[in-house]
Amino acid sequence: MDTEVVDLLIIGAGMAGLTAGARAVRGGLSVVVVETGEEVGGSARFAGYAWTAPSHEVMEQHNPRGDRALKRALVDRFDEGVSWIRSTGVEVKDAQRILSFGRGHQFDTNHYLDTCRRLILDGGGRVLLTTHTEHLLTDHGAVVGARLRSSDGTVREIGARATLLATGGFQGDPALRTAHVHPHADRMELRSNPHSRGGGYRLATGVGAATGQVDAGFYGHLIPSGVPFTDPVDFVDLSLYYSEHALLFNLRDERFTDETLGDHLTAMALLDQPESRGLLVADARVFRDWITGSYVDGAVAVDKFALASKRGGRAGLAEDLDELACLPEEWGYRGDAIRDGVKRFNERASAGLATAPGRELDPLPLDEPPYYVIETVPAITFPFHGVRIDDRARVLAANGEPLPGLLAAGSDTGGLWHRAYAGGIASALVFGLTAADTAAHRP
């Protein structure tokens, strides 16, 4: 079998892979991009923002257990990544605040992804769709390409001076989620494209790559229980970001986390609770300011309570606190206990007293009826466990040394986040660029 040889073989055509490919062809490298799906883009098509922590100090505060070198690289190279997007001709909005601590930019991710694909093709690169990577090719411990199988059964080998894994994580594989995220992770709805099933993870571990800690967590959000996603638009419209201002009770009728630290963190906390479901309670203030408001400036506002009700979720309206005691018995919560829990919280919050758990970022009472109730469950976008890399995007072996010829970027990687999060698109952008630069300068 004849083996074609290129400078950079990219496995996965999402944010990280297309970014790396476009950067590489601009630098004069020969590139082939391989994608299992029928189209490029992956989950990045459902985004719209690139953001991260604005400084090393803020990153350390919010992600203290993440790999220090990767954290520093992300913060230091983020502005360069934004400049790169602009250099492709895609409009990028001015910086704005994201979540309670981040800084980032809104841009048309669909336009950017399609632009990167065009740059790759115009630069002489190729994009192979519906093509599966069977295994990596190795020579004396170095990765030198991959064996591919297209949808028509054609098998080919492509040699490469560098191979980049950018398949988007393993959230689409329930077995890998159960093994490396949480014993109950298979219960979660998939808030992601369906093609990220651990291809990069398996390819890397098959040649001896090290992986991150299994308790690192995942990125996701709370969604209404019993309401399946029917369209990628649901990934945003059904995410209950407002939980940061509501109260969340588990099946023991207890609060168990500081909801105000972030819906994405609360999603991880809820997975650990009985049956991984809970009851979100908001009042008229939260409804007015947050349920029907935009999560970030520029985002389309959606009445998430109305949508959850329309789609058949467990949702209800209580005209006053006492009506909270009338929760349907089949939901599994004691209505009187939920009512009393809200009352106790309001009494302490109104008096300026501490609550347990705390309410660091929104200590105001929920004392403006009516009350909006939605049962919620966590949904996963991508895992934080993955292939270990250094700050040059080189995949590491168990001994901590780089595996020659192998790179990784985006959600295939682990170590950057540990039960914390500050921007998946930013990470894919920065380390996609880094991987291309590493490939260009590899001896």
mmCIF file with all atom_site columns, C-alpha atoms in Angstrom, residues 112-261:
data_model
loop_
_atom_site.group_PDB
_atom_site.id
_atom_site.type_symbol
_atom_site.label_atom_id
_atom_site.label_alt_id
_atom_site.label_comp_id
_atom_site.label_asym_id
_atom_site.label_entity_id
_atom_site.label_seq_id
_atom_site.pdbx_PDB_ins_code
_atom_site.Cartn_x
_atom_site.Cartn_y
_atom_site.Cartn_z
_atom_site.occupancy
_atom_site.B_iso_or_equiv
_atom_site.pdbx_formal_charge
_atom_site.auth_seq_id
_atom_site.auth_comp_id
_atom_site.auth_asym_id
_atom_site.auth_atom_id
_atom_site.pdbx_PDB_model_num
ATOM 1   C CA . TYR A 1 112 ? -15.209 31.070 11.418 1.00 0.00 ? 112 TYR A CA 1
ATOM 2   C CA . LEU A 1 113 ? -15.330 27.281 11.013 1.00 0.00 ? 113 LEU A CA 1
ATOM 3   C CA . ASP A 1 114 ? -16.389 27.527 7.376  1.00 0.00 ? 114 ASP A CA 1
ATOM 4   C CA . THR A 1 115 ? -13.666 30.111 6.773  1.00 0.00 ? 115 THR A CA 1
ATOM 5   C CA . CYS A 1 116 ? -11.017 27.804 8.246  1.00 0.00 ? 116 CYS A CA 1
ATOM 6   C CA . ARG A 1 117 ? -12.180 24.980 5.999  1.00 0.00 ? 117 ARG A CA 1
ATOM 7   C CA . ARG A 1 118 ? -11.957 27.255 2.971  1.00 0.00 ? 118 ARG A CA 1
ATOM 8   C CA . LEU A 1 119 ? -8.461  28.393 3.979  1.00 0.00 ? 119 LEU A CA 1
ATOM 9   C CA . ILE A 1 120 ? -7.337  24.769 4.253  1.00 0.00 ? 120 ILE A CA 1
ATOM 10  C CA . LEU A 1 121 ? -8.714  23.860 0.832  1.00 0.00 ? 121 LEU A CA 1
ATOM 11  C CA . ASP A 1 122 ? -7.464  27.045 -0.825 1.00 0.00 ? 122 ASP A CA 1
ATOM 12  C CA . GLY A 1 123 ? -4.030  26.361 0.675  1.00 0.00 ? 123 GLY A CA 1
ATOM 13  C CA . GLY A 1 124 ? -3.829  22.957 -0.963 1.00 0.00 ? 124 GLY A CA 1
ATOM 14  C CA . GLY A 1 125 ? -5.001  20.926 2.035  1.00 0.00 ? 125 GLY A CA 1
ATOM 15  C CA . ARG A 1 126 ? -7.681  18.248 1.998  1.00 0.00 ? 126 ARG A CA 1
ATOM 16  C CA . VAL A 1 127 ? -10.663 17.486 4.216  1.00 0.00 ? 127 VAL A CA 1
ATOM 17  C CA . LEU A 1 128 ? -11.795 13.845 4.258  1.00 0.00 ? 128 LEU A CA 1
ATOM 18  C CA . LEU A 1 129 ? -15.347 13.456 5.607  1.00 0.00 ? 129 LEU A CA 1
ATOM 19  C CA . THR A 1 130 ? -17.070 10.265 6.828  1.00 0.00 ? 130 THR A CA 1
ATOM 20  C CA . THR A 1 131 ? -13.623 8.775  7.365  1.00 0.00 ? 131 THR A CA 1
ATOM 21  C CA . HIS A 1 132 ? -12.694 6.689  10.389 1.00 0.00 ? 132 HIS A CA 1
ATOM 22  C CA . THR A 1 133 ? -9.174  6.505  11.815 1.00 0.00 ? 133 THR A CA 1
ATOM 23  C CA . GLU A 1 134 ? -8.487  2.842  12.560 1.00 0.00 ? 134 GLU A CA 1
ATOM 24  C CA . HIS A 1 135 ? -5.155  3.259  14.314 1.00 0.00 ? 135 HIS A CA 1
ATOM 25  C CA . LEU A 1 136 ? -2.038  5.372  14.457 1.00 0.00 ? 136 LEU A CA 1
ATOM 26  C CA . LEU A 1 137 ? 1.094   4.335  12.599 1.00 0.00 ? 137 LEU A CA 1
ATOM 27  C CA . THR A 1 138 ? 4.273   4.143  14.662 1.00 0.00 ? 138 THR A CA 1
ATOM 28  C CA . ASP A 1 139 ? 7.961   3.702  13.971 1.00 0.00 ? 139 ASP A CA 1
ATOM 29  C CA . HIS A 1 140 ? 10.446  3.112  16.818 1.00 0.00 ? 140 HIS A CA 1
ATOM 30  C CA . GLY A 1 141 ? 8.096   4.750  19.335 1.00 0.00 ? 141 GLY A CA 1
ATOM 31  C CA . ALA A 1 142 ? 7.208   7.762  17.186 1.00 0.00 ? 142 ALA A CA 1
ATOM 32  C CA . VAL A 1 143 ? 3.778   8.393  15.666 1.00 0.00 ? 143 VAL A CA 1
ATOM 33  C CA . VAL A 1 144 ? 4.210   8.709  11.911 1.00 0.00 ? 144 VAL A CA 1
ATOM 34  C CA . GLY A 1 145 ? 0.642   8.887  10.608 1.00 0.00 ? 145 GLY A CA 1
ATOM 35  C CA . ALA A 1 146 ? -2.560  6.869  10.631 1.00 0.00 ? 146 ALA A CA 1
ATOM 36  C CA . ARG A 1 147 ? -4.530  4.142  8.857  1.00 0.00 ? 147 ARG A CA 1
ATOM 37  C CA . LEU A 1 148 ? -7.917  5.425  7.625  1.00 0.00 ? 148 LEU A CA 1
ATOM 38  C CA . ARG A 1 149 ? -11.102 3.805  6.393  1.00 0.00 ? 149 ARG A CA 1
ATOM 39  C CA . SER A 1 150 ? -13.641 5.817  4.392  1.00 0.00 ? 150 SER A CA 1
ATOM 40  C CA . SER A 1 151 ? -17.387 5.185  4.381  1.00 0.00 ? 151 SER A CA 1
ATOM 41  C CA . ASP A 1 152 ? -17.151 3.194  1.132  1.00 0.00 ? 152 ASP A CA 1
ATOM 42  C CA . GLY A 1 153 ? -14.664 0.809  2.736  1.00 0.00 ? 153 GLY A CA 1
ATOM 43  C CA . THR A 1 154 ? -11.551 2.237  1.103  1.00 0.00 ? 154 THR A CA 1
ATOM 44  C CA . VAL A 1 155 ? -8.493  1.895  3.318  1.00 0.00 ? 155 VAL A CA 1
ATOM 45  C CA . ARG A 1 156 ? -5.507  4.192  3.044  1.00 0.00 ? 156 ARG A CA 1
ATOM 46  C CA . GLU A 1 157 ? -2.493  5.122  5.099  1.00 0.00 ? 157 GLU A CA 1
ATOM 47  C CA . ILE A 1 158 ? -1.311  8.702  5.436  1.00 0.00 ? 158 ILE A CA 1
ATOM 48  C CA . GLY A 1 159 ? 2.126   9.349  6.823  1.00 0.00 ? 159 GLY A CA 1
ATOM 49  C CA . ALA A 1 160 ? 2.693   12.552 8.752  1.00 0.00 ? 160 ALA A CA 1
ATOM 50  C CA . ARG A 1 161 ? 5.569   14.399 10.314 1.00 0.00 ? 161 ARG A CA 1
ATOM 51  C CA . ALA A 1 162 ? 3.071   15.396 13.030 1.00 0.00 ? 162 ALA A CA 1
ATOM 52  C CA . THR A 1 163 ? -0.389  14.028 13.849 1.00 0.00 ? 163 THR A CA 1
ATOM 53  C CA . LEU A 1 164 ? -2.940  16.087 15.787 1.00 0.00 ? 164 LEU A CA 1
ATOM 54  C CA . LEU A 1 165 ? -5.803  14.507 17.748 1.00 0.00 ? 165 LEU A CA 1
ATOM 55  C CA . ALA A 1 166 ? -8.778  16.881 17.876 1.00 0.00 ? 166 ALA A CA 1
ATOM 56  C CA . THR A 1 167 ? -11.847 14.628 17.913 1.00 0.00 ? 167 THR A CA 1
ATOM 57  C CA . GLY A 1 168 ? -13.745 16.588 20.553 1.00 0.00 ? 168 GLY A CA 1
ATOM 58  C CA . GLY A 1 169 ? -13.701 14.315 23.620 1.00 0.00 ? 169 GLY A CA 1
ATOM 59  C CA . PHE A 1 170 ? -15.653 11.181 24.527 1.00 0.00 ? 170 PHE A CA 1
ATOM 60  C CA . GLN A 1 171 ? -18.996 12.572 25.726 1.00 0.00 ? 171 GLN A CA 1
ATOM 61  C CA . GLY A 1 172 ? -20.790 10.576 23.028 1.00 0.00 ? 172 GLY A CA 1
ATOM 62  C CA . ASP A 1 173 ? -19.659 7.258  24.536 1.00 0.00 ? 173 ASP A CA 1
ATOM 63  C CA . PRO A 1 174 ? -21.649 6.315  27.676 1.00 0.00 ? 174 PRO A CA 1
ATOM 64  C CA . ALA A 1 175 ? -19.140 3.616  28.667 1.00 0.00 ? 175 ALA A CA 1
ATOM 65  C CA . LEU A 1 176 ? -16.197 6.022  28.655 1.00 0.00 ? 176 LEU A CA 1
ATOM 66  C CA . ARG A 1 177 ? -18.273 8.595  30.538 1.00 0.00 ? 177 ARG A CA 1
ATOM 67  C CA . THR A 1 178 ? -19.106 6.024  33.212 1.00 0.00 ? 178 THR A CA 1
ATOM 68  C CA . ALA A 1 179 ? -15.488 4.925  33.485 1.00 0.00 ? 179 ALA A CA 1
ATOM 69  C CA . HIS A 1 180 ? -13.838 8.349  33.527 1.00 0.00 ? 180 HIS A CA 1
ATOM 70  C CA . VAL A 1 181 ? -16.415 10.964 34.580 1.00 0.00 ? 181 VAL A CA 1
ATOM 71  C CA . HIS A 1 182 ? -18.850 9.460  37.108 1.00 0.00 ? 182 HIS A CA 1
ATOM 72  C CA . PRO A 1 183 ? -20.576 6.094  37.706 1.00 0.00 ? 183 PRO A CA 1
ATOM 73  C CA . HIS A 1 184 ? -23.878 7.761  36.780 1.00 0.00 ? 184 HIS A CA 1
ATOM 74  C CA . ALA A 1 185 ? -22.582 9.813  33.866 1.00 0.00 ? 185 ALA A CA 1
ATOM 75  C CA . ASP A 1 186 ? -24.385 7.558  31.381 1.00 0.00 ? 186 ASP A CA 1
ATOM 76  C CA . ARG A 1 187 ? -27.677 9.020  32.645 1.00 0.00 ? 187 ARG A CA 1
ATOM 77  C CA . MET A 1 188 ? -26.904 12.465 31.297 1.00 0.00 ? 188 MET A CA 1
ATOM 78  C CA . GLU A 1 189 ? -28.387 13.982 28.173 1.00 0.00 ? 189 GLU A CA 1
ATOM 79  C CA . LEU A 1 190 ? -25.726 14.738 25.543 1.00 0.00 ? 190 LEU A CA 1
ATOM 80  C CA . ARG A 1 191 ? -25.379 18.506 25.085 1.00 0.00 ? 191 ARG A CA 1
ATOM 81  C CA . SER A 1 192 ? -22.990 18.110 22.178 1.00 0.00 ? 192 SER A CA 1
ATOM 82  C CA . ASN A 1 193 ? -22.574 16.783 18.674 1.00 0.00 ? 193 ASN A CA 1
ATOM 83  C CA . PRO A 1 194 ? -22.930 12.962 18.623 1.00 0.00 ? 194 PRO A CA 1
ATOM 84  C CA . HIS A 1 195 ? -19.644 12.189 16.835 1.00 0.00 ? 195 HIS A CA 1
ATOM 85  C CA . SER A 1 196 ? -17.249 12.764 19.749 1.00 0.00 ? 196 SER A CA 1
ATOM 86  C CA . ARG A 1 197 ? -17.101 9.174  20.990 1.00 0.00 ? 197 ARG A CA 1
ATOM 87  C CA . GLY A 1 198 ? -13.544 8.931  22.253 1.00 0.00 ? 198 GLY A CA 1
ATOM 88  C CA . GLY A 1 199 ? -11.748 8.350  18.969 1.00 0.00 ? 199 GLY A CA 1
ATOM 89  C CA . GLY A 1 200 ? -8.813  10.546 19.902 1.00 0.00 ? 200 GLY A CA 1
ATOM 90  C CA . TYR A 1 201 ? -8.690  9.174  23.441 1.00 0.00 ? 201 TYR A CA 1
ATOM 91  C CA . ARG A 1 202 ? -8.489  5.570  22.239 1.00 0.00 ? 202 ARG A CA 1
ATOM 92  C CA . LEU A 1 203 ? -5.919  6.353  19.551 1.00 0.00 ? 203 LEU A CA 1
ATOM 93  C CA . ALA A 1 204 ? -3.685  8.141  22.057 1.00 0.00 ? 204 ALA A CA 1
ATOM 94  C CA . THR A 1 205 ? -3.914  5.581  24.846 1.00 0.00 ? 205 THR A CA 1
ATOM 95  C CA . GLY A 1 206 ? -3.293  2.866  22.264 1.00 0.00 ? 206 GLY A CA 1
ATOM 96  C CA . VAL A 1 207 ? 0.225   4.227  21.746 1.00 0.00 ? 207 VAL A CA 1
ATOM 97  C CA . GLY A 1 208 ? 0.961   4.842  25.430 1.00 0.00 ? 208 GLY A CA 1
ATOM 98  C CA . ALA A 1 209 ? -0.354  8.339  26.117 1.00 0.00 ? 209 ALA A CA 1
ATOM 99  C CA . ALA A 1 210 ? -0.909  9.464  29.694 1.00 0.00 ? 210 ALA A CA 1
ATOM 100 C CA . THR A 1 211 ? -4.367  10.631 30.744 1.00 0.00 ? 211 THR A CA 1
ATOM 101 C CA . GLY A 1 212 ? -5.701  13.021 33.350 1.00 0.00 ? 212 GLY A CA 1
ATOM 102 C CA . GLN A 1 213 ? -7.408  12.350 36.664 1.00 0.00 ? 213 GLN A CA 1
ATOM 103 C CA . VAL A 1 214 ? -10.737 10.529 36.560 1.00 0.00 ? 214 VAL A CA 1
ATOM 104 C CA . ASP A 1 215 ? -12.371 12.865 39.106 1.00 0.00 ? 215 ASP A CA 1
ATOM 105 C CA . ALA A 1 216 ? -11.726 16.000 37.033 1.00 0.00 ? 216 ALA A CA 1
ATOM 106 C CA . GLY A 1 217 ? -15.427 16.444 36.211 1.00 0.00 ? 217 GLY A CA 1
ATOM 107 C CA . PHE A 1 218 ? -17.110 17.714 33.066 1.00 0.00 ? 218 PHE A CA 1
ATOM 108 C CA . TYR A 1 219 ? -18.466 20.808 31.412 1.00 0.00 ? 219 TYR A CA 1
ATOM 109 C CA . GLY A 1 220 ? -22.222 20.955 31.039 1.00 0.00 ? 220 GLY A CA 1
ATOM 110 C CA . HIS A 1 221 ? -25.346 22.718 32.259 1.00 0.00 ? 221 HIS A CA 1
ATOM 111 C CA . LEU A 1 222 ? -28.613 22.003 34.021 1.00 0.00 ? 222 LEU A CA 1
ATOM 112 C CA . ILE A 1 223 ? -31.624 21.259 31.810 1.00 0.00 ? 223 ILE A CA 1
ATOM 113 C CA . PRO A 1 224 ? -35.282 20.392 32.546 1.00 0.00 ? 224 PRO A CA 1
ATOM 114 C CA . SER A 1 225 ? -35.758 16.725 33.421 1.00 0.00 ? 225 SER A CA 1
ATOM 115 C CA . GLY A 1 226 ? -37.627 14.543 30.945 1.00 0.00 ? 226 GLY A CA 1
ATOM 116 C CA . VAL A 1 227 ? -37.135 16.958 28.045 1.00 0.00 ? 227 VAL A CA 1
ATOM 117 C CA . PRO A 1 228 ? -34.835 15.449 25.387 1.00 0.00 ? 228 PRO A CA 1
ATOM 118 C CA . PHE A 1 229 ? -32.862 17.658 23.031 1.00 0.00 ? 229 PHE A CA 1
ATOM 119 C CA . THR A 1 230 ? -34.450 17.660 19.572 1.00 0.00 ? 230 THR A CA 1
ATOM 120 C CA . ASP A 1 231 ? -32.245 20.250 17.884 1.00 0.00 ? 231 ASP A CA 1
ATOM 121 C CA . PRO A 1 232 ? -28.833 21.836 18.573 1.00 0.00 ? 232 PRO A CA 1
ATOM 122 C CA . VAL A 1 233 ? -30.655 25.100 19.353 1.00 0.00 ? 233 VAL A CA 1
ATOM 123 C CA . ASP A 1 234 ? -31.878 23.324 22.499 1.00 0.00 ? 234 ASP A CA 1
ATOM 124 C CA . PHE A 1 235 ? -28.318 23.193 23.830 1.00 0.00 ? 235 PHE A CA 1
ATOM 125 C CA . VAL A 1 236 ? -28.699 26.876 24.734 1.00 0.00 ? 236 VAL A CA 1
ATOM 126 C CA . ASP A 1 237 ? -32.458 27.322 24.914 1.00 0.00 ? 237 ASP A CA 1
ATOM 127 C CA . LEU A 1 238 ? -32.977 24.491 27.420 1.00 0.00 ? 238 LEU A CA 1
ATOM 128 C CA . SER A 1 239 ? -29.926 25.241 29.579 1.00 0.00 ? 239 SER A CA 1
ATOM 129 C CA . LEU A 1 240 ? -31.131 26.664 32.885 1.00 0.00 ? 240 LEU A CA 1
ATOM 130 C CA . TYR A 1 241 ? -28.347 29.197 33.369 1.00 0.00 ? 241 TYR A CA 1
ATOM 131 C CA . TYR A 1 242 ? -30.528 31.124 35.813 1.00 0.00 ? 242 TYR A CA 1
ATOM 132 C CA . SER A 1 243 ? -29.908 28.434 38.449 1.00 0.00 ? 243 SER A CA 1
ATOM 133 C CA . GLU A 1 244 ? -27.096 30.718 39.660 1.00 0.00 ? 244 GLU A CA 1
ATOM 134 C CA . HIS A 1 245 ? -29.811 32.925 41.189 1.00 0.00 ? 245 HIS A CA 1
ATOM 135 C CA . ALA A 1 246 ? -32.342 30.255 42.184 1.00 0.00 ? 246 ALA A CA 1
ATOM 136 C CA . LEU A 1 247 ? -32.380 27.674 44.986 1.00 0.00 ? 247 LEU A CA 1
ATOM 137 C CA . LEU A 1 248 ? -31.703 24.010 44.177 1.00 0.00 ? 248 LEU A CA 1
ATOM 138 C CA . PHE A 1 249 ? -32.992 21.157 46.349 1.00 0.00 ? 249 PHE A CA 1
ATOM 139 C CA . ASN A 1 250 ? -32.162 17.461 46.048 1.00 0.00 ? 250 ASN A CA 1
ATOM 140 C CA . LEU A 1 251 ? -34.505 14.512 46.649 1.00 0.00 ? 251 LEU A CA 1
ATOM 141 C CA . ARG A 1 252 ? -33.758 14.826 50.368 1.00 0.00 ? 252 ARG A CA 1
ATOM 142 C CA . ASP A 1 253 ? -35.344 18.286 50.122 1.00 0.00 ? 253 ASP A CA 1
ATOM 143 C CA . GLU A 1 254 ? -32.020 19.909 51.000 1.00 0.00 ? 254 GLU A CA 1
ATOM 144 C CA . ARG A 1 255 ? -29.797 22.504 49.393 1.00 0.00 ? 255 ARG A CA 1
ATOM 145 C CA . PHE A 1 256 ? -26.367 20.958 48.817 1.00 0.00 ? 256 PHE A CA 1
ATOM 146 C CA . THR A 1 257 ? -24.239 23.549 46.980 1.00 0.00 ? 257 THR A CA 1
ATOM 147 C CA . ASP A 1 258 ? -23.713 27.274 46.526 1.00 0.00 ? 258 ASP A CA 1
ATOM 148 C CA . GLU A 1 259 ? -25.757 27.707 43.369 1.00 0.00 ? 259 GLU A CA 1
ATOM 149 C CA . THR A 1 260 ? -24.356 31.191 42.702 1.00 0.00 ? 260 THR A CA 1
ATOM 150 C CA . LEU A 1 261 ? -20.862 29.918 41.835 1.00 0.00 ? 261 LEU A CA 1
#
